[in-house]
GROMACS .gro file of C-alpha atoms in nm:
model
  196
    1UNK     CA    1  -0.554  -1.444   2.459
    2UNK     CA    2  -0.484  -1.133   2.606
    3UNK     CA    3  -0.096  -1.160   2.608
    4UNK     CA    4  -0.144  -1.266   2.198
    5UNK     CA    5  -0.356  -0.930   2.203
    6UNK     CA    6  -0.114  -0.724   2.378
    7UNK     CA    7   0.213  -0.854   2.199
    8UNK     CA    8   0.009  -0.830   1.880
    9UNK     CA    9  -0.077  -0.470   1.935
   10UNK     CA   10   0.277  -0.399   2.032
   11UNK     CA   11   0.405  -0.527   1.692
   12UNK     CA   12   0.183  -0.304   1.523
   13UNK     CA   13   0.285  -0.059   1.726
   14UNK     CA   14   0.673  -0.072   1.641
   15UNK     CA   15   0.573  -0.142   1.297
   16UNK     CA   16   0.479   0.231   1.197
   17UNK     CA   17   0.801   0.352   1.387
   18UNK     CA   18   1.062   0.427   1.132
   19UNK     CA   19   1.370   0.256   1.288
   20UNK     CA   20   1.226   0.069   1.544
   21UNK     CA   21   1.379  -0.280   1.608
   22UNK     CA   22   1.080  -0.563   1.522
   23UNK     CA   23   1.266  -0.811   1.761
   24UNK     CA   24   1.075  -0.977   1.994
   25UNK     CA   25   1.269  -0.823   2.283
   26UNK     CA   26   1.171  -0.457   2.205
   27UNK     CA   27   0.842  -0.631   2.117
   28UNK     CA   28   0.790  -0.791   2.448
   29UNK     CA   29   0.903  -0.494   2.615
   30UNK     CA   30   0.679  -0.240   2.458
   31UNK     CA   31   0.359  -0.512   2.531
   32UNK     CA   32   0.466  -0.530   2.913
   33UNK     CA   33   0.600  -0.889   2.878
   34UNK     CA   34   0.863  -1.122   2.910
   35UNK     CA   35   0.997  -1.211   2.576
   36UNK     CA   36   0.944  -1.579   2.685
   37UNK     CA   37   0.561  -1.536   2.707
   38UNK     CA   38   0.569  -1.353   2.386
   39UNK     CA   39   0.719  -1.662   2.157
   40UNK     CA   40   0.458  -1.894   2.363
   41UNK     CA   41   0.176  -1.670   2.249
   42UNK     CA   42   0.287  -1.683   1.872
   43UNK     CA   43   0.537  -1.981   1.852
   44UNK     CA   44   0.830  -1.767   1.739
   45UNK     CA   45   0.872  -1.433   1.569
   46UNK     CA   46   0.786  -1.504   1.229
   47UNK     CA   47   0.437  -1.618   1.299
   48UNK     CA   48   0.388  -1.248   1.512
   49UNK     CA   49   0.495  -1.037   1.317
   50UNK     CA   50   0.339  -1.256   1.025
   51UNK     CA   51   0.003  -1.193   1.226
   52UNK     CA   52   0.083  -0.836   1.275
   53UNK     CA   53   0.169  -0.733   0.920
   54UNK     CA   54  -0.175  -0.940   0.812
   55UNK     CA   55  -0.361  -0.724   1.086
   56UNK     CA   56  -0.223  -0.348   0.902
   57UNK     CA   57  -0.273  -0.545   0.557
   58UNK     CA   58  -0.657  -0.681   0.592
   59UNK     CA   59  -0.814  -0.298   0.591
   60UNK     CA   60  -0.618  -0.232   0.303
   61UNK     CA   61  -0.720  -0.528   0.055
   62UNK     CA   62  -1.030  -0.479   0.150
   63UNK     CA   63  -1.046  -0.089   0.100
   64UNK     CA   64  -0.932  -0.219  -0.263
   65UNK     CA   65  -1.198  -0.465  -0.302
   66UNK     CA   66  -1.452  -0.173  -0.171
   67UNK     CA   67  -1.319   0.067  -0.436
   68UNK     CA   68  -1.399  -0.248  -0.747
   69UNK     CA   69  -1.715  -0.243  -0.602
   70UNK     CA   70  -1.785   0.132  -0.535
   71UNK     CA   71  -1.658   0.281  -0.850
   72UNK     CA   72  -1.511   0.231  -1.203
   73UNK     CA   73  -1.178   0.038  -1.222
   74UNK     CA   74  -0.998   0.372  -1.357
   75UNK     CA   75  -1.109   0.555  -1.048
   76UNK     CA   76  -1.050   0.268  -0.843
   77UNK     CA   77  -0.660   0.257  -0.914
   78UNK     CA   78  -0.658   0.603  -0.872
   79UNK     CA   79  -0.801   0.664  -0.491
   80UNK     CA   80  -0.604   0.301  -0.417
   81UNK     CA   81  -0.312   0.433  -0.526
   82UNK     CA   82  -0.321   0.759  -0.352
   83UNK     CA   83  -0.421   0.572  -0.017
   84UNK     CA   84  -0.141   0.259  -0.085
   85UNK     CA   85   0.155   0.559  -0.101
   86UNK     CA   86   0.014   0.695   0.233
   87UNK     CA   87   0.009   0.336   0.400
   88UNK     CA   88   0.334   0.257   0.266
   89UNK     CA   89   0.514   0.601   0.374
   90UNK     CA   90   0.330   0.520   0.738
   91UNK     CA   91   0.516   0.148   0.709
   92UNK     CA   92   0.794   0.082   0.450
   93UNK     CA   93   1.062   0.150   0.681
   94UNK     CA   94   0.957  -0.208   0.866
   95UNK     CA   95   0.946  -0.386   0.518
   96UNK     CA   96   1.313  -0.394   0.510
   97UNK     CA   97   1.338  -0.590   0.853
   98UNK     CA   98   1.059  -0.842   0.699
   99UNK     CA   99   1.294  -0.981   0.476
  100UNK     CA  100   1.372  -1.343   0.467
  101UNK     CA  101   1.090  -1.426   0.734
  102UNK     CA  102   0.830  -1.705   0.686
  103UNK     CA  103   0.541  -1.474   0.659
  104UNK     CA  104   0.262  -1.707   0.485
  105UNK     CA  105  -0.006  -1.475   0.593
  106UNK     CA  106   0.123  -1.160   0.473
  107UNK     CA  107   0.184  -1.331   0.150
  108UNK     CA  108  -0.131  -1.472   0.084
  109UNK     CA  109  -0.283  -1.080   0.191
  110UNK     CA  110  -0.003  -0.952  -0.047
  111UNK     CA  111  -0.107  -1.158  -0.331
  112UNK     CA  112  -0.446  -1.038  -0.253
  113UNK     CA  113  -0.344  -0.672  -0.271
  114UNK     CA  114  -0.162  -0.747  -0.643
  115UNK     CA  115  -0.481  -0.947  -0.743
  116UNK     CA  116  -0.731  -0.633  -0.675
  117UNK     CA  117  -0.455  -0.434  -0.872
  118UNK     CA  118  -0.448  -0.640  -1.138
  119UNK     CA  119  -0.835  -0.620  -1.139
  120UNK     CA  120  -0.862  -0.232  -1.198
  121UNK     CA  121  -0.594  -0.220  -1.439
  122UNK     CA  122  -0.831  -0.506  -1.667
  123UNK     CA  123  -1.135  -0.370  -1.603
  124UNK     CA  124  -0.966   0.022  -1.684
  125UNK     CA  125  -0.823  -0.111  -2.024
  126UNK     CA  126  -1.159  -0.314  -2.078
  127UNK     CA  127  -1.293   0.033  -2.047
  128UNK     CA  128  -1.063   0.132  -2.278
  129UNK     CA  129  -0.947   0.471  -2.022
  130UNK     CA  130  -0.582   0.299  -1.988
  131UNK     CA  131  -0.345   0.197  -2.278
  132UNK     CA  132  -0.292  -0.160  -2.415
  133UNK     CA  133   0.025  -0.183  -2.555
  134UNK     CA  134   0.193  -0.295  -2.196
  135UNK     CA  135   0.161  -0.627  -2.058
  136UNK     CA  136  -0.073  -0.707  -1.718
  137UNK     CA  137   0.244  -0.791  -1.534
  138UNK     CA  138   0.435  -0.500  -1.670
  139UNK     CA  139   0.187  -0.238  -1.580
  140UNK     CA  140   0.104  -0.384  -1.243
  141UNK     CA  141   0.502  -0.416  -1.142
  142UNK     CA  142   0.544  -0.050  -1.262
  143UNK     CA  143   0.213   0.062  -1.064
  144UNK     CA  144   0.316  -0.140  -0.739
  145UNK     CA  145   0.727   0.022  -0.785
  146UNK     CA  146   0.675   0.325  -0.856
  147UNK     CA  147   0.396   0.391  -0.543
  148UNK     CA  148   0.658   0.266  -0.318
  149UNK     CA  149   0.902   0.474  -0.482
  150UNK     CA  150   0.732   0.780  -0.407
  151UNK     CA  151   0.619   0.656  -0.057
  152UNK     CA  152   0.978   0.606   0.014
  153UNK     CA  153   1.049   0.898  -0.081
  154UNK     CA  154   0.828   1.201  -0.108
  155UNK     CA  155   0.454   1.111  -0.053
  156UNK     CA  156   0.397   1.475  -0.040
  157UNK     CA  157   0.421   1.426  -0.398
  158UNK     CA  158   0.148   1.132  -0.451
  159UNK     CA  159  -0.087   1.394  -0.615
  160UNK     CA  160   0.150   1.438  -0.883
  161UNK     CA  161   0.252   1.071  -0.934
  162UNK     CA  162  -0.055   0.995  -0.966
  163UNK     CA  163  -0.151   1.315  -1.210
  164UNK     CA  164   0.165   1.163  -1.378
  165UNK     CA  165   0.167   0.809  -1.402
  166UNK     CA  166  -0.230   0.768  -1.488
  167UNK     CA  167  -0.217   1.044  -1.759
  168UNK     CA  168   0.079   0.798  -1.910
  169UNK     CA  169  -0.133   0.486  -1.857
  170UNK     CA  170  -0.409   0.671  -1.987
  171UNK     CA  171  -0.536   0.600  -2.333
  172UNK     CA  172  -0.592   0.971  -2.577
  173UNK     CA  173  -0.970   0.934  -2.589
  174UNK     CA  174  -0.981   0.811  -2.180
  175UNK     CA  175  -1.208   1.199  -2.037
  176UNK     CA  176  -1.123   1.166  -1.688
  177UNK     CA  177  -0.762   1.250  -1.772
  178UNK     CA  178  -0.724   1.610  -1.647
  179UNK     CA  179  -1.084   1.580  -1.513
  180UNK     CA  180  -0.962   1.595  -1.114
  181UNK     CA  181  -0.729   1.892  -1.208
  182UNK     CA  182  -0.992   2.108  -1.319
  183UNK     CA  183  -1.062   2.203  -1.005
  184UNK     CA  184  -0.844   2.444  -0.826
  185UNK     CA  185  -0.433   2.389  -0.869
  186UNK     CA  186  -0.258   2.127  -1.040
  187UNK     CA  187  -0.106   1.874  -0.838
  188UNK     CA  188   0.198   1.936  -1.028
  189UNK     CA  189   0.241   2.275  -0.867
  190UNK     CA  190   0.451   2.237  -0.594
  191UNK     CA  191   0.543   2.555  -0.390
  192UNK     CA  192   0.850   2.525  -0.106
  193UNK     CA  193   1.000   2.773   0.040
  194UNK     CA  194   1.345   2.689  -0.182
  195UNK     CA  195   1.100   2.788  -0.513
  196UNK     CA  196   1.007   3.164  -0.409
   0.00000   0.00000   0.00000
């Protein structure tokens, strides 16, 4: 177990360094291992890096499922989304290198992660505080695209996405639009030295 463990963390590791190779060389390396012992711990690089994508992605379905539970669906997308654009600007630069793997794990944990989305947008239009008039599908595709956009991107601008995209999901007669930017500056505000 403790090679899985240390390959495992190792994985992670290179996971949340932009650029870093996810081969199970450089994996094996940074764990202090031969890359030999590292396939015999996991069978092969899909199932590791499968385990170590489902290790980053467990804290953050359940963070959604916590939020459900905690708070009103509205307010639930909200905080998600503002803590799914910082996990994916700490880790979208490995998604690209995930491509084409058997990952059944991180699939199931994905599905998850669109299911708890799904489940504030329904209960926020039960509530009637977000619009109608777009599909489920639609409005979940658009929420899950344009975070990683802007994680990809900018996630120095997340606070105005979000002040953005949920005042356009929002329905006219929905009172927590505005609500959070009542308080101090608005998040669309942005000051950089290239604006003074």
């Amino acid at each position: 177990m403790r090679n899985r463990d240390l390959a495992l963390d190792a994985a992670m590791a290179l996971l949340a360094e932009p650029g870093a190779a996810l081969t199970v060389g450089a994996i094996a390396e940074r764990a202090g291992l031969g890359a030999g012992t590292v396939v015999r711990a996991f069978g092969g690089k899909d199932a590791l890096l499968d385990a170590a994508v489902a290790r980053l992605l467990e804290p953050v379905v359940q963070r959604a499922r916590d939020l459900l539970a905690e708070t009103t669906p509205y307010q639930a997308l909200r905080a998600f989304l503002r803590e799914l654009i910082a996990f994916q600007a700490a880790h979208h630069a490995a998604n690209d290198q995930l491509a084409g793997l058997d990952l059944p794990l991180t699939t199931a944990l994905r599905a998850d992660l669109v299911g708890a989305v799904e489940r504030m947008i329904e209960g926020a239009r039960r509530s009637g505080q977000i619009r109608t008039d777009l599909d489920l599908p639609v409005t979940t595709a658009l929420t899950s695209a344009t975070a990683l956009a802007v994680a990809r991107t900018d996630p120095d601008l997340a606070d105005a996405y979000l002040t953005v995209f949920m005042d356009g999901l929002s329905t006219p007669n929905n009172s927590t639009v505005g609500a959070d930017r009542s308080a101090g500056s608005s998040p669309l505000q942005r000051t950089s030295g290239a604006e003074r």
